[in-house]
Structures are given as structure tokens and as C-alpha cells.
PDB file of C-alpha atoms in Angstrom:
ATOM      1  CA  VAL A   1      13.452   4.909  -0.249  1.00  0.00           C
ATOM      2  CA  ALA A   2      17.409   5.886  -1.803  1.00  0.00           C
ATOM      3  CA  GLY A   3      19.123   2.910  -1.685  1.00  0.00           C
ATOM      4  CA  MET A   4      16.645   0.265  -1.625  1.00  0.00           C
ATOM      5  CA  PRO A   5      15.967  -2.348  -4.452  1.00  0.00           C
ATOM      6  CA  VAL A   6      13.356  -1.813  -6.388  1.00  0.00           C
ATOM      7  CA  GLN A   7      10.694  -4.203  -8.459  1.00  0.00           C
ATOM      8  CA  PHE A   8       8.902  -2.454 -11.156  1.00  0.00           C
ATOM      9  CA  PHE A   9       5.527  -4.060 -11.822  1.00  0.00           C
ATOM     10  CA  PRO A  10       1.853  -3.697 -13.980  1.00  0.00           C
ATOM     11  CA  VAL A  11      -1.138  -2.789 -12.374  1.00  0.00           C
ATOM     12  CA  TRP A  12      -4.233  -1.701 -14.731  1.00  0.00           C
ATOM     13  CA  HIS A  13      -5.096   2.763 -14.214  1.00  0.00           C
ATOM     14  CA  GLY A  14      -7.770   1.733 -16.684  1.00  0.00           C
ATOM     15  CA  GLY A  15      -8.817  -0.131 -19.955  1.00  0.00           C
ATOM     16  CA  ASP A  16      -5.068  -1.801 -21.408  1.00  0.00           C
ATOM     17  CA  TYR A  17      -3.280   1.458 -19.904  1.00  0.00           C
ATOM     18  CA  VAL A  18      -0.841  -0.373 -17.934  1.00  0.00           C
ATOM     19  CA  SER A  19       0.967   1.212 -15.538  1.00  0.00           C
ATOM     20  CA  LEU A  20       3.942   0.087 -13.210  1.00  0.00           C
ATOM     21  CA  GLY A  21       3.492  -0.278  -9.145  1.00  0.00           C
ATOM     22  CA  MET A  22       6.659   0.037  -7.382  1.00  0.00           C
ATOM     23  CA  LEU A  23       8.074  -3.062  -4.558  1.00  0.00           C
ATOM     24  CA  PHE A  24      11.585  -1.339  -2.745  1.00  0.00           C
ATOM     25  CA  GLY A  25      13.399  -3.714  -0.753  1.00  0.00           C
ATOM     26  CA  ALA A  26      12.426  -6.555  -1.052  1.00  0.00           C
ATOM     27  CA  GLN A  27      15.052  -8.982   0.484  1.00  0.00           C
ATOM     28  CA  ALA A  28      15.526 -12.056  -1.583  1.00  0.00           C
ATOM     29  CA  ALA A  29      14.298 -14.909  -0.233  1.00  0.00           C
ATOM     30  CA  GLU A  30      17.436 -16.920   1.006  1.00  0.00           C
ATOM     31  CA  GLN A  31      18.065 -13.550   2.997  1.00  0.00           C
ATOM     32  CA  SER A  32      14.117 -13.802   4.739  1.00  0.00           C
ATOM     33  CA  ASP A  33      12.941 -15.270   8.186  1.00  0.00           C
ATOM     34  CA  PRO A  34      12.562 -18.847   7.339  1.00  0.00           C
ATOM     35  CA  GLU A  35      10.027 -19.163  10.505  1.00  0.00           C
ATOM     36  CA  GLN A  36       7.716 -16.118   8.652  1.00  0.00           C
ATOM     37  CA  ASP A  37       5.651 -16.825   5.366  1.00  0.00           C
ATOM     38  CA  GLY A  38       8.094 -15.191   2.180  1.00  0.00           C
ATOM     39  CA  PRO A  39      10.485 -12.378   2.144  1.00  0.00           C
ATOM     40  CA  VAL A  40       9.794  -8.748   3.342  1.00  0.00           C
ATOM     41  CA  ALA A  41       9.425  -5.883   1.515  1.00  0.00           C
ATOM     42  CA  PRO A  42       9.432  -2.697   3.596  1.00  0.00           C
ATOM     43  CA  LEU A  43       7.303  -0.651   0.965  1.00  0.00           C
ATOM     44  CA  VAL A  44       4.760  -1.153  -1.869  1.00  0.00           C
ATOM     45  CA  TYR A  45       4.194   1.654  -4.165  1.00  0.00           C
ATOM     46  CA  ILE A  46       1.147   1.662  -6.425  1.00  0.00           C
ATOM     47  CA  SER A  47      -0.429   5.028  -7.828  1.00  0.00           C
ATOM     48  CA  ASP A  48      -2.827   5.739 -10.467  1.00  0.00           C
ATOM     49  CA  CYS A  49      -4.568   2.604 -10.844  1.00  0.00           C
ATOM     50  CA  SER A  50      -8.030   0.843 -11.202  1.00  0.00           C
ATOM     51  CA  GLY A  51      -7.331  -2.702 -10.835  1.00  0.00           C
ATOM     52  CA  VAL A  52      -3.946  -5.450  -9.682  1.00  0.00           C
ATOM     53  CA  PRO A  53      -3.510  -8.087 -12.773  1.00  0.00           C
ATOM     54  CA  PRO A  54      -3.304 -12.022 -11.651  1.00  0.00           C
ATOM     55  CA  ALA A  55       0.387 -11.805 -12.027  1.00  0.00           C
ATOM     56  CA  SER A  56       1.424  -9.080 -10.144  1.00  0.00           C
ATOM     57  CA  LEU A  57      -1.079  -9.722  -7.713  1.00  0.00           C
ATOM     58  CA  ALA A  58       0.661 -12.871  -6.847  1.00  0.00           C
ATOM     59  CA  LEU A  59       3.833 -11.201  -6.774  1.00  0.00           C
ATOM     60  CA  LEU A  60       2.807  -8.762  -4.277  1.00  0.00           C
ATOM     61  CA  GLN A  61       0.964 -11.867  -2.103  1.00  0.00           C
ATOM     62  CA  ARG A  62       4.357 -13.577  -2.127  1.00  0.00           C
ATOM     63  CA  HIS A  63       5.835 -10.643   0.442  1.00  0.00           C
ATOM     64  CA  ARG A  64       5.329  -9.377   3.459  1.00  0.00           C
ATOM     65  CA  ILE A  65       4.368  -6.135   3.155  1.00  0.00           C
ATOM     66  CA  ASP A  66       5.146  -3.471   5.832  1.00  0.00           C
ATOM     67  CA  VAL A  67       3.933  -0.045   4.269  1.00  0.00           C
ATOM     68  CA  LEU A  68       1.243   0.080   1.427  1.00  0.00           C
ATOM     69  CA  VAL A  69       0.744   2.984  -0.628  1.00  0.00           C
ATOM     70  CA  VAL A  70      -2.751   2.780  -2.341  1.00  0.00           C
ATOM     71  CA  ASP A  71      -4.838   4.981  -4.830  1.00  0.00           C
ATOM     72  CA  ALA A  72      -7.917   5.598  -3.449  1.00  0.00           C
ATOM     73  CA  LEU A  73      -9.681   8.649  -5.465  1.00  0.00           C
ATOM     74  CA  TYR A  74     -13.307   8.844  -4.262  1.00  0.00           C
ATOM     75  CA  HIS A  75     -15.977   6.489  -2.920  1.00  0.00           C
ATOM     76  CA  GLU A  76     -17.296   5.719  -6.123  1.00  0.00           C
ATOM     77  CA  PRO A  77     -15.231   3.661  -8.967  1.00  0.00           C
ATOM     78  CA  HIS A  78     -13.692   5.395 -11.019  1.00  0.00           C
ATOM     79  CA  PRO A  79     -12.463   4.267 -15.051  1.00  0.00           C
ATOM     80  CA  SER A  80      -8.794   4.580 -14.264  1.00  0.00           C
ATOM     81  CA  HIS A  81      -7.762   5.155  -9.617  1.00  0.00           C
ATOM     82  CA  PHE A  82      -8.943   2.408  -7.243  1.00  0.00           C
ATOM     83  CA  SER A  83     -12.582   3.749  -5.319  1.00  0.00           C
ATOM     84  CA  LEU A  84     -12.240   3.910  -1.446  1.00  0.00           C
ATOM     85  CA  THR A  85     -13.220   0.650  -0.962  1.00  0.00           C
ATOM     86  CA  GLN A  86     -11.127  -1.518  -3.847  1.00  0.00           C
ATOM     87  CA  ALA A  87      -8.350   0.275  -1.832  1.00  0.00           C
ATOM     88  CA  LEU A  88      -9.697  -1.244   1.412  1.00  0.00           C
ATOM     89  CA  GLU A  89      -9.731  -4.017  -0.361  1.00  0.00           C
ATOM     90  CA  LEU A  90      -6.212  -4.385  -1.793  1.00  0.00           C
ATOM     91  CA  ALA A  91      -5.021  -3.576   2.083  1.00  0.00           C
ATOM     92  CA  GLN A  92      -7.476  -6.632   2.654  1.00  0.00           C
ATOM     93  CA  GLN A  93      -5.643  -8.932   0.678  1.00  0.00           C
ATOM     94  CA  LEU A  94      -1.884  -7.972   0.477  1.00  0.00           C
ATOM     95  CA  ARG A  95      -1.780  -7.682   4.704  1.00  0.00           C
ATOM     96  CA  PRO A  96       0.710  -5.389   5.720  1.00  0.00           C
ATOM     97  CA  ARG A  97       1.359  -3.432   8.616  1.00  0.00           C
ATOM     98  CA  ARG A  98       0.341   0.038   7.806  1.00  0.00           C
ATOM     99  CA  ALA A  99      -1.849   1.017   4.179  1.00  0.00           C
ATOM    100  CA  LEU A 100      -2.024   3.960   3.035  1.00  0.00           C
ATOM    101  CA  LEU A 101      -4.311   5.356   0.910  1.00  0.00           C
ATOM    102  CA  VAL A 102      -3.491   9.027  -1.381  1.00  0.00           C
ATOM    103  CA  GLY A 103      -4.251  10.750  -4.163  1.00  0.00           C
ATOM    104  CA  MET A 104      -7.723  11.735  -2.859  1.00  0.00           C
ATOM    105  CA  THR A 105      -9.890  14.525  -3.813  1.00  0.00           C
ATOM    106  CA  CYS A 106     -12.481  17.065  -2.051  1.00  0.00           C
ATOM    107  CA  ARG A 107     -15.486  14.940  -2.508  1.00  0.00           C
ATOM    108  CA  MET A 108     -13.945  12.008  -0.540  1.00  0.00           C
ATOM    109  CA  GLY A 109     -14.840  13.548   2.176  1.00  0.00           C
ATOM    110  CA  LEU A 110     -13.475  15.943   5.527  1.00  0.00           C
ATOM    111  CA  HIS A 111      -9.816  13.696   6.474  1.00  0.00           C
ATOM    112  CA  ASP A 112     -10.604  13.371   9.389  1.00  0.00           C
ATOM    113  CA  THR A 113     -14.354  11.906   9.313  1.00  0.00           C
ATOM    114  CA  ILE A 114     -13.079   9.492   6.259  1.00  0.00           C
ATOM    115  CA  ASN A 115      -9.330   8.935   8.152  1.00  0.00           C
ATOM    116  CA  GLU A 116     -11.803   7.418  11.457  1.00  0.00           C
ATOM    117  CA  ARG A 117     -13.876   5.588   8.840  1.00  0.00           C
ATOM    118  CA  VAL A 118     -10.823   3.620   6.891  1.00  0.00           C
ATOM    119  CA  ALA A 119      -8.628   3.306  10.777  1.00  0.00           C
ATOM    120  CA  GLN A 120     -12.188   1.413  12.397  1.00  0.00           C
ATOM    121  CA  VAL A 121     -11.907  -0.752   9.178  1.00  0.00           C
ATOM    122  CA  GLY A 122      -7.594  -1.439   9.700  1.00  0.00           C
ATOM    123  CA  ARG A 123      -9.024  -2.128  13.167  1.00  0.00           C
ATOM    124  CA  GLU A 124     -11.054  -4.604  11.806  1.00  0.00           C
ATOM    125  CA  CYS A 125      -9.361  -6.584   9.940  1.00  0.00           C
ATOM    126  CA  GLY A 126      -5.889  -5.795  12.045  1.00  0.00           C
ATOM    127  CA  ILE A 127      -3.459  -3.080   9.835  1.00  0.00           C
ATOM    128  CA  ASP A 128      -2.678   0.070  10.530  1.00  0.00           C
ATOM    129  CA  ILE A 129      -4.933   1.759   7.935  1.00  0.00           C
ATOM    130  CA  GLY A 130      -5.432   5.971   7.452  1.00  0.00           C
ATOM    131  CA  LEU A 131      -5.243   8.792   4.802  1.00  0.00           C
ATOM    132  CA  ALA A 132      -1.750   9.877   3.540  1.00  0.00           C
ATOM    133  CA  TYR A 133      -1.471  13.602   4.234  1.00  0.00           C
ATOM    134  CA  ASP A 134       1.211  16.717   2.951  1.00  0.00           C
ATOM    135  CA  GLY A 135       4.181  15.845   4.792  1.00  0.00           C
ATOM    136  CA  LEU A 136       4.013  12.708   5.477  1.00  0.00           C
ATOM    137  CA  GLU A 137       7.438  11.493   6.657  1.00  0.00           C
ATOM    138  CA  LEU A 138       8.329   7.329   6.107  1.00  0.00           C
ATOM    139  CA  HIS A 139      11.622   6.713   7.724  1.00  0.00           C
ATOM    140  CA  PHE A 140      13.232   3.242   7.321  1.00  0.00           C
ATOM    141  CA  LYS A 141      15.658   1.837   9.770  1.00  0.00           C
ATOM    142  CA  PRO A 142      18.051  -0.226   8.312  1.00  0.00           C
ATOM    143  CA  SER A 143      18.043  -3.788  10.114  1.00  0.00           C
ATOM    144  CA  PRO A 144      19.481  -6.934  10.555  1.00  0.00           C
ATOM    145  CA  SER A 145      16.610  -8.969  10.968  1.00  0.00           C
ATOM    146  CA  PRO A 146      14.716  -9.550   8.059  1.00  0.00           C
ATOM    147  CA  SER A 147      11.704  -8.192   9.606  1.00  0.00           C
ATOM    148  CA  PRO A 148      12.238  -3.727   8.839  1.00  0.00           C
ATOM    149  CA  THR A 149      10.498  -1.573   9.621  1.00  0.00           C
ATOM    150  CA  ALA A 150       8.673   1.947   9.165  1.00  0.00           C
ATOM    151  CA  GLU A 151       8.383   5.143  11.933  1.00  0.00           C
ATOM    152  CA  ARG A 152       5.264   5.502  11.734  1.00  0.00           C
ATOM    153  CA  ASP A 153       5.456   9.866  12.203  1.00  0.00           C
ATOM    154  CA  ASN A 154       2.013  10.921  14.044  1.00  0.00           C
TER     155      ASN A 154
END
């Protein structure tokens, strides 16, 4: 993300405690492709999140998100972090090309088992969804077109 512009937006981190999500590399609307819906955001990162305020959700929905990285702590609800279900629901609302879930605990279950489950949800809704893992790297290539790409390293 070095060199990409970043825009911060508020998210809830339990109760009325505010944490910040980050929208990286969003093109200005005048640079976006008029044939597509909204400017491109190569990366959106949301951690330590139990909810997304309406204004932040509206900001994100105005962009075509390439990669969404979002918190998914447990299967069951938690007061200051998204559950797996909530993270998947947010991905379905925002419709990124790829969604990576982060912050899972060992209580979530075996990585490969949960990864297959979320991948199936992704296949059903047309989004590449998976669990992130230690050492995962995302590489963003500058693109003259309004649709940047993130290489998949697995």
C-alpha cells in the first residue's frame, strides 16, 4: 500500500467506541470508468469492528472494491468484533472482487474446514472469499485502466 492514498472512515468497535477502517488507493470519481459503477478502491481494511455506521457503509458502497480485508473473530457474536456471519454479510453487501477474513481465534475451527465453508459462500454469491493467513502477501500493480488488480499468492 506504499504510495497509495488512504481515506479513514469510522466503524464501531463495541458500544460507542470508534475504530477506523481504511480505504486505500481510491480513484477520484473523475478518474473512474463511466461504464462502471463508482471509483475503484484497490483495498479496504476493516479490523476491530463490531458494526459499520450508515455513513461509512454508504462511502464504501460508492466504490468498486478489489480486496476487502475484514475482522471475523468467532462463529458467535462478540461485543467488539464481527462474527463470521457478520463478516460474510458485509462482504455480500460491499461485493468486493476478493474478501479476506482476519483475526480469527482457534475457537473458529480448523483453517481448511472454515476456509472451504467461506469459499462456498463466496462461490454462491460470486465473490472470492477466504481466510487470511500468516505470511499472506498482496501485490498491487499500478494500472493505467480504472480497474487495479491484486495478485493471488496461493
